[in-house]
mmCIF file of C-alpha atoms in Angstrom:
data_model
loop_
_atom_site.group_PDB
_atom_site.id
_atom_site.type_symbol
_atom_site.label_atom_id
_atom_site.label_comp_id
_atom_site.label_asym_id
_atom_site.label_seq_id
_atom_site.Cartn_x
_atom_site.Cartn_y
_atom_site.Cartn_z
ATOM 1 C CA MET J 1 -26.932 -9.209 43.852
ATOM 2 C CA GLN J 2 -28.402 -7.619 40.707
ATOM 3 C CA LEU J 3 -28.160 -3.515 41.161
ATOM 4 C CA PRO J 4 -30.251 -1.029 38.786
ATOM 5 C CA LEU J 5 -29.061 -0.456 35.748
ATOM 6 C CA ASP J 6 -29.199 3.156 35.671
ATOM 7 C CA PRO J 7 -26.073 4.665 36.583
ATOM 8 C CA ALA J 8 -27.810 7.941 37.910
ATOM 9 C CA THR J 9 -29.856 5.848 40.371
ATOM 10 C CA ALA J 10 -27.039 3.843 41.340
ATOM 11 C CA LEU J 11 -25.154 6.572 42.220
ATOM 12 C CA ARG J 12 -27.752 8.348 45.317
ATOM 13 C CA PRO J 13 -25.776 6.768 48.166
ATOM 14 C CA GLY J 14 -27.588 4.149 50.331
ATOM 15 C CA HIS J 15 -30.120 3.294 46.798
ATOM 16 C CA VAL J 16 -29.026 -0.085 46.949
ATOM 17 C CA PRO J 17 -28.146 -2.895 49.799
ATOM 18 C CA ASP J 18 -24.387 -2.821 50.764
ATOM 19 C CA ALA J 19 -22.736 -5.470 48.514
ATOM 20 C CA LEU J 20 -20.933 -7.221 51.898
ATOM 21 C CA ASP J 21 -24.114 -7.820 53.603
ATOM 22 C CA ALA J 22 -25.433 -10.014 50.609
ATOM 23 C CA PRO J 23 -24.881 -14.295 50.587
ATOM 24 C CA ASP J 24 -21.784 -15.207 50.026
ATOM 25 C CA ALA J 25 -21.305 -16.528 46.065
ATOM 26 C CA SER J 26 -20.182 -19.589 45.522
ATOM 27 C CA TRP J 27 -16.744 -19.536 44.180
ATOM 28 C CA PRO J 28 -17.209 -19.640 40.377
ATOM 29 C CA THR J 29 -15.653 -22.694 38.727
ATOM 30 C CA ALA J 30 -16.781 -22.316 35.165
ATOM 31 C CA LEU J 31 -18.915 -18.965 33.855
ATOM 32 C CA ALA J 32 -19.804 -17.661 30.262
ATOM 33 C CA ALA J 33 -18.377 -14.403 29.123
ATOM 34 C CA PRO J 34 -20.307 -11.649 30.067
ATOM 35 C CA PRO J 35 -22.235 -9.952 27.277
ATOM 36 C CA ALA J 36 -22.130 -6.336 25.932
ATOM 37 C CA GLY J 37 -24.034 -3.951 27.910
ATOM 38 C CA ALA J 38 -23.254 -6.315 31.117
ATOM 39 C CA LEU J 39 -21.000 -5.649 34.043
ATOM 40 C CA ASP J 40 -20.204 -8.399 36.737
ATOM 41 C CA LEU J 41 -18.005 -7.393 39.613
ATOM 42 C CA TRP J 42 -16.977 -10.062 42.361
ATOM 43 C CA LEU J 43 -16.022 -8.314 45.989
ATOM 44 C CA LEU J 44 -13.688 -10.126 48.983
ATOM 45 C CA ARG J 45 -13.802 -8.920 52.180
ATOM 46 C CA LEU J 46 -9.770 -9.667 53.620
ATOM 47 C CA PRO J 47 -10.121 -9.565 57.436
ATOM 48 C CA GLY J 48 -7.329 -8.871 59.315
ATOM 49 C CA PRO J 49 -7.612 -12.238 61.944
ATOM 50 C CA TRP J 50 -7.813 -13.737 58.771
ATOM 51 C CA LEU J 51 -5.117 -12.807 56.488
ATOM 52 C CA GLY J 52 -3.102 -13.626 59.049
ATOM 53 C CA ALA J 53 -3.669 -17.070 60.007
ATOM 54 C CA ALA J 54 -4.460 -18.078 56.115
ATOM 55 C CA ALA J 55 -2.085 -20.509 54.833
ATOM 56 C CA LEU J 56 -2.436 -19.323 50.721
ATOM 57 C CA ASP J 57 -1.091 -21.596 47.734
ATOM 58 C CA GLU J 58 1.048 -19.325 46.072
ATOM 59 C CA ALA J 59 1.595 -22.195 43.057
ATOM 60 C CA PRO J 60 -0.606 -20.884 40.759
ATOM 61 C CA LEU J 61 1.797 -16.655 40.600
ATOM 62 C CA ASP J 62 3.870 -16.163 37.522
ATOM 63 C CA GLY J 63 7.562 -15.199 38.079
ATOM 64 C CA GLU J 64 6.524 -11.108 38.074
ATOM 65 C CA GLU J 65 3.385 -11.610 41.032
ATOM 66 C CA ARG J 66 5.756 -13.454 43.192
ATOM 67 C CA ALA J 67 8.688 -10.729 42.418
ATOM 68 C CA ARG J 68 5.616 -7.833 43.856
ATOM 69 C CA ALA J 69 4.819 -10.010 46.438
ATOM 70 C CA ASP J 70 7.840 -10.484 48.072
ATOM 71 C CA SER J 71 8.860 -6.810 48.126
ATOM 72 C CA PHE J 72 6.210 -6.160 50.065
ATOM 73 C CA THR J 73 7.786 -5.457 54.012
ATOM 74 C CA HIS J 74 4.598 -6.273 55.573
ATOM 75 C CA PRO J 75 3.325 -9.613 56.419
ATOM 76 C CA PHE J 76 -0.488 -7.882 55.985
ATOM 77 C CA ASP J 77 0.517 -6.475 52.234
ATOM 78 C CA ARG J 78 2.183 -9.553 51.311
ATOM 79 C CA ALA J 79 -1.220 -11.715 52.209
ATOM 80 C CA GLY J 80 -3.540 -9.573 50.667
ATOM 81 C CA TYR J 81 -2.018 -8.688 47.465
ATOM 82 C CA VAL J 82 -1.464 -12.410 46.984
ATOM 83 C CA ALA J 83 -4.967 -13.297 47.983
ATOM 84 C CA ALA J 84 -6.479 -10.975 45.542
ATOM 85 C CA HIS J 85 -3.858 -11.720 43.110
ATOM 86 C CA LEU J 86 -4.967 -15.688 43.642
ATOM 87 C CA THR J 87 -9.048 -14.942 43.223
ATOM 88 C CA LEU J 88 -8.528 -12.849 40.067
ATOM 89 C CA ARG J 89 -6.918 -16.033 38.807
ATOM 90 C CA ARG J 90 -9.440 -18.133 40.037
ATOM 91 C CA ILE J 91 -12.354 -15.624 38.630
ATOM 92 C CA LEU J 92 -10.140 -15.217 35.592
ATOM 93 C CA GLY J 93 -10.034 -19.544 35.001
ATOM 94 C CA ALA J 94 -13.476 -19.872 35.495
ATOM 95 C CA TYR J 95 -14.224 -17.507 32.311
ATOM 96 C CA LEU J 96 -11.456 -19.113 30.579
ATOM 97 C CA GLY J 97 -12.043 -22.609 31.464
ATOM 98 C CA VAL J 98 -8.611 -23.457 32.656
ATOM 99 C CA ALA J 99 -6.869 -23.694 35.964
ATOM 100 C CA PRO J 100 -5.628 -20.801 37.751
ATOM 101 C CA GLY J 101 -1.985 -21.191 36.948
ATOM 102 C CA ALA J 102 -2.780 -21.426 33.033
ATOM 103 C CA VAL J 103 -3.907 -18.064 33.144
ATOM 104 C CA GLU J 104 -1.124 -15.516 31.305
ATOM 105 C CA LEU J 105 -1.663 -12.217 32.575
ATOM 106 C CA THR J 106 0.000 -9.296 30.734
ATOM 107 C CA ARG J 107 0.108 -5.786 29.519
ATOM 108 C CA GLU J 108 -1.235 -3.444 26.168
ATOM 109 C CA ALA J 109 0.848 -0.463 25.996
ATOM 110 C CA CYS J 110 0.549 2.166 27.973
ATOM 111 C CA PRO J 111 -2.164 5.083 26.178
ATOM 112 C CA CYS J 112 -0.047 8.345 27.782
ATOM 113 C CA CYS J 113 3.694 6.524 26.434
ATOM 114 C CA GLY J 114 3.030 3.236 24.986
ATOM 115 C CA GLY J 115 5.133 1.806 27.514
ATOM 116 C CA PRO J 116 4.301 -1.611 28.401
ATOM 117 C CA HIS J 117 2.465 -0.849 31.486
ATOM 118 C CA GLY J 118 -0.811 -0.520 30.376
ATOM 119 C CA ARG J 119 -3.844 -1.858 31.061
ATOM 120 C CA PRO J 120 -3.571 -5.932 32.330
ATOM 121 C CA VAL J 121 -5.183 -8.076 29.550
ATOM 122 C CA ALA J 122 -5.417 -12.095 29.224
ATOM 123 C CA PRO J 123 -5.051 -13.875 25.715
ATOM 124 C CA GLY J 124 -9.070 -14.797 25.215
ATOM 125 C CA ALA J 125 -10.619 -13.517 28.101
ATOM 126 C CA PRO J 126 -13.160 -10.605 28.743
ATOM 127 C CA SER J 127 -12.309 -7.322 29.870
ATOM 128 C CA PHE J 128 -10.837 -7.200 33.324
ATOM 129 C CA SER J 129 -9.989 -4.761 35.832
ATOM 130 C CA LEU J 130 -8.309 -5.327 39.840
ATOM 131 C CA ALA J 131 -8.636 -2.942 42.867
ATOM 132 C CA ARG J 132 -7.630 -3.516 46.275
ATOM 133 C CA GLY J 133 -7.949 -1.639 49.497
ATOM 134 C CA ASP J 134 -9.089 -1.702 52.902
ATOM 135 C CA GLY J 135 -8.802 -4.889 52.979
ATOM 136 C CA LEU J 136 -11.377 -5.086 49.921
ATOM 137 C CA VAL J 137 -10.979 -7.004 47.126
ATOM 138 C CA LEU J 138 -13.029 -5.884 43.758
ATOM 139 C CA ILE J 139 -12.494 -7.549 40.313
ATOM 140 C CA GLY J 140 -14.707 -5.960 37.639
ATOM 141 C CA VAL J 141 -15.272 -7.776 34.155
ATOM 142 C CA ALA J 142 -16.768 -7.043 30.917
ATOM 143 C CA ALA J 143 -16.990 -7.288 27.406
ATOM 144 C CA ALA J 144 -15.544 -3.688 26.687
ATOM 145 C CA PRO J 145 -12.874 -2.201 28.690
ATOM 146 C CA VAL J 146 -13.218 -2.073 32.064
ATOM 147 C CA GLY J 147 -11.889 -0.311 35.689
ATOM 148 C CA VAL J 148 -12.483 -0.633 39.500
ATOM 149 C CA ALA J 149 -11.088 1.240 42.042
ATOM 150 C CA ALA J 150 -11.467 0.941 45.795
ATOM 151 C CA GLU J 151 -10.094 2.715 48.609
ATOM 152 C CA ARG J 152 -10.325 3.318 52.364
ATOM 153 C CA LEU J 153 -11.766 6.476 53.501
ATOM 154 C CA PRO J 154 -9.136 9.365 54.354
ATOM 155 C CA THR J 155 -9.201 11.496 57.389
ATOM 156 C CA VAL J 156 -10.697 15.185 57.314
ATOM 157 C CA HIS J 157 -7.003 16.478 58.413
ATOM 158 C CA THR J 158 -6.112 15.384 54.615
ATOM 159 C CA VAL J 159 -9.074 15.762 52.030
ATOM 160 C CA THR J 160 -8.091 19.676 51.561
ATOM 161 C CA GLU J 161 -5.495 18.980 49.938
ATOM 162 C CA ALA J 162 -5.782 15.781 48.135
ATOM 163 C CA ALA J 163 -8.982 17.380 46.557
ATOM 164 C CA ARG J 164 -6.818 19.709 45.183
ATOM 165 C CA SER J 165 -5.939 17.022 42.537
ATOM 166 C CA LEU J 166 -9.451 16.777 41.335
ATOM 167 C CA HIS J 167 -11.734 18.281 38.831
ATOM 168 C CA PRO J 168 -12.398 21.612 39.563
ATOM 169 C CA ALA J 169 -16.294 21.230 39.682
ATOM 170 C CA GLU J 170 -15.266 17.902 41.963
ATOM 171 C CA HIS J 171 -13.002 20.074 44.228
ATOM 172 C CA HIS J 172 -16.422 22.549 45.036
ATOM 173 C CA GLU J 173 -18.002 19.783 45.810
ATOM 174 C CA VAL J 174 -15.807 17.932 48.676
ATOM 175 C CA MET J 175 -15.141 21.506 49.980
ATOM 176 C CA ALA J 176 -19.090 22.668 49.779
ATOM 177 C CA ALA J 177 -19.710 19.381 51.694
ATOM 178 C CA PRO J 178 -19.872 19.305 55.532
ATOM 179 C CA VAL J 179 -16.826 19.013 57.081
ATOM 180 C CA VAL J 180 -17.504 15.624 58.382
ATOM 181 C CA ARG J 181 -18.442 14.525 54.764
ATOM 182 C CA ARG J 182 -15.693 15.728 53.172
ATOM 183 C CA PRO J 183 -13.697 12.471 53.420
ATOM 184 C CA ALA J 184 -16.880 10.130 51.851
ATOM 185 C CA VAL J 185 -17.813 13.166 49.155
ATOM 186 C CA HIS J 186 -14.177 12.920 48.051
ATOM 187 C CA SER J 187 -13.317 9.364 47.960
ATOM 188 C CA ARG J 188 -16.551 8.538 46.275
ATOM 189 C CA LEU J 189 -15.283 11.040 43.784
ATOM 190 C CA ARG J 190 -11.415 9.326 43.573
ATOM 191 C CA VAL J 191 -12.735 5.886 43.047
ATOM 192 C CA ARG J 192 -15.089 7.204 40.640
ATOM 193 C CA LYS J 193 -12.503 8.796 38.778
ATOM 194 C CA ARG J 194 -9.612 6.344 39.462
ATOM 195 C CA ALA J 195 -11.980 3.369 38.132
ATOM 196 C CA TYR J 196 -12.528 5.307 35.039
ATOM 197 C CA LEU J 197 -8.666 6.122 34.238
ATOM 198 C CA LYS J 198 -8.105 2.573 35.004
ATOM 199 C CA GLY J 199 -10.831 1.644 32.379
ATOM 200 C CA LEU J 200 -9.040 3.993 29.735
ATOM 201 C CA GLY J 201 -5.194 2.336 30.503
ATOM 202 C CA ALA J 202 -4.391 5.345 31.044
ATOM 203 C CA GLY J 203 -3.637 5.191 35.184
ATOM 204 C CA LEU J 204 -1.980 7.975 36.303
ATOM 205 C CA GLY J 205 -0.500 8.751 33.191
ATOM 206 C CA ARG J 206 -3.606 10.925 32.868
ATOM 207 C CA SER J 207 -3.963 13.394 35.045
ATOM 208 C CA PRO J 208 -6.697 13.414 37.514
ATOM 209 C CA ALA J 209 -7.867 16.944 37.491
ATOM 210 C CA LEU J 210 -8.832 16.235 33.358
ATOM 211 C CA ASP J 211 -12.369 14.635 33.488
ATOM 212 C CA TYR J 212 -15.465 15.652 35.514
ATOM 213 C CA VAL J 213 -17.276 12.403 37.222
ATOM 214 C CA GLY J 214 -18.615 14.646 40.001
ATOM 215 C CA ASN J 215 -22.406 14.643 41.322
ATOM 216 C CA GLY J 216 -23.785 16.450 38.733
ATOM 217 C CA GLY J 217 -25.642 19.954 39.035
ATOM 218 C CA PRO J 218 -26.087 23.777 37.511
ATOM 219 C CA ASP J 219 -23.636 24.309 35.152
ATOM 220 C CA THR J 220 -21.178 20.845 35.882
ATOM 221 C CA PRO J 221 -19.288 19.219 32.812
ATOM 222 C CA PRO J 222 -20.477 16.548 31.107
ATOM 223 C CA TRP J 223 -19.387 13.289 32.253
ATOM 224 C CA PRO J 224 -17.068 11.233 29.564
ATOM 225 C CA THR J 225 -18.913 10.392 26.345
ATOM 226 C CA GLY J 226 -19.827 6.957 25.737
ATOM 227 C CA TRP J 227 -19.021 5.379 29.673
ATOM 228 C CA THR J 228 -20.625 4.479 32.240
ATOM 229 C CA ILE J 229 -19.781 5.049 36.086
ATOM 230 C CA VAL J 230 -21.070 2.859 39.211
ATOM 231 C CA ASP J 231 -20.939 3.490 42.692
ATOM 232 C CA VAL J 232 -19.967 -0.248 43.993
ATOM 233 C CA PRO J 233 -21.966 -1.214 47.978
ATOM 234 C CA ALA J 234 -18.679 -2.115 49.970
ATOM 235 C CA GLY J 235 -19.332 -1.026 53.417
ATOM 236 C CA PRO J 236 -17.087 1.368 54.908
ATOM 237 C CA ALA J 237 -14.987 1.844 51.662
ATOM 238 C CA SER J 238 -15.546 3.288 48.240
ATOM 239 C CA ALA J 239 -15.869 1.316 44.938
ATOM 240 C CA ALA J 240 -16.438 2.167 41.735
ATOM 241 C CA ALA J 241 -16.517 0.803 38.555
ATOM 242 C CA ALA J 242 -16.228 2.369 35.214
ATOM 243 C CA VAL J 243 -16.898 0.658 31.341
ATOM 244 C CA ARG J 244 -16.922 1.650 28.501
ATOM 245 C CA GLY J 245 -20.896 1.982 26.860
ATOM 246 C CA GLU J 246 -24.336 1.344 28.307
ATOM 247 C CA LEU J 247 -25.413 -1.037 31.092
ATOM 248 C CA THR J 248 -28.135 -2.416 29.397
ATOM 249 C CA VAL J 249 -28.216 -5.869 30.325
ATOM 250 C CA ARG J 250 -26.889 -6.593 34.202
ATOM 251 C CA TYR J 251 -25.159 -5.119 37.160
ATOM 252 C CA ASP J 252 -23.798 -7.772 39.293
ATOM 253 C CA VAL J 253 -22.131 -7.703 42.649
ATOM 254 C CA ARG J 254 -21.404 -10.828 43.908
ATOM 255 C CA ARG J 255 -19.661 -11.265 47.217
ATOM 256 C CA LEU J 256 -17.209 -13.745 48.046
ATOM 257 C CA SER J 257 -16.082 -15.774 50.601
ATOM 258 C CA PRO J 258 -12.496 -15.812 52.181
ATOM 259 C CA GLU J 259 -12.578 -19.559 53.098
ATOM 260 C CA GLY J 260 -13.190 -20.151 49.818
ATOM 261 C CA LEU J 261 -9.841 -18.667 48.423
ATOM 262 C CA ALA J 262 -8.177 -21.253 50.861
ATOM 263 C CA ALA J 263 -10.030 -24.272 50.247
#
């Protein structure tokens, strides 16, 4: 499903069809790298019953991924992690023209401290980002640095305190919303912020209070210079993507079927 390229338009709730209602895309076996000005988004919903019953081939995962998978105590959390990383390997393998198990995953140096936990990279592949949350897997692929984020809505009771970590103008937007709308407003701002920070490669190493990615209005700060941030239609969850530069070619969301992952 191709979405509007105007970020200001794409940010309006309900402006575009929900990506989870779009037809399933075929699992790709060969993909051309996205050109400058394009953003490819891959969306996979993992229903609880499917996660509980799926027998996934973990052979493509590397040692670090298997160790991380084994660190989860809840079987559904483990299955969700494995499914997300198998999906990432399938997608990157299609861009690289190699088998999923041949994709080499590593990390850049952290821009905040120089440690080996910066933005994930795969030699030869386009820039990419992986997010999972609320049974959702979201992968962003672009020629320029990209970040994606997804999460379930928080409860009304947790928003008041959680919103304090945002930029002051964003905090004001959350608290100015009707009480029943605050979880959705907070979650939307939070995933935009997380996507942007992941795109920077900083992640949690940069305070979420420093940058403004709110809905705009009189006297609000500008968005980060040189970045495009878009809301991603993802059903009841919140999701967003951030890419360096302008989107001038395409902005696609392609929904994948979980059955294709187990095939």
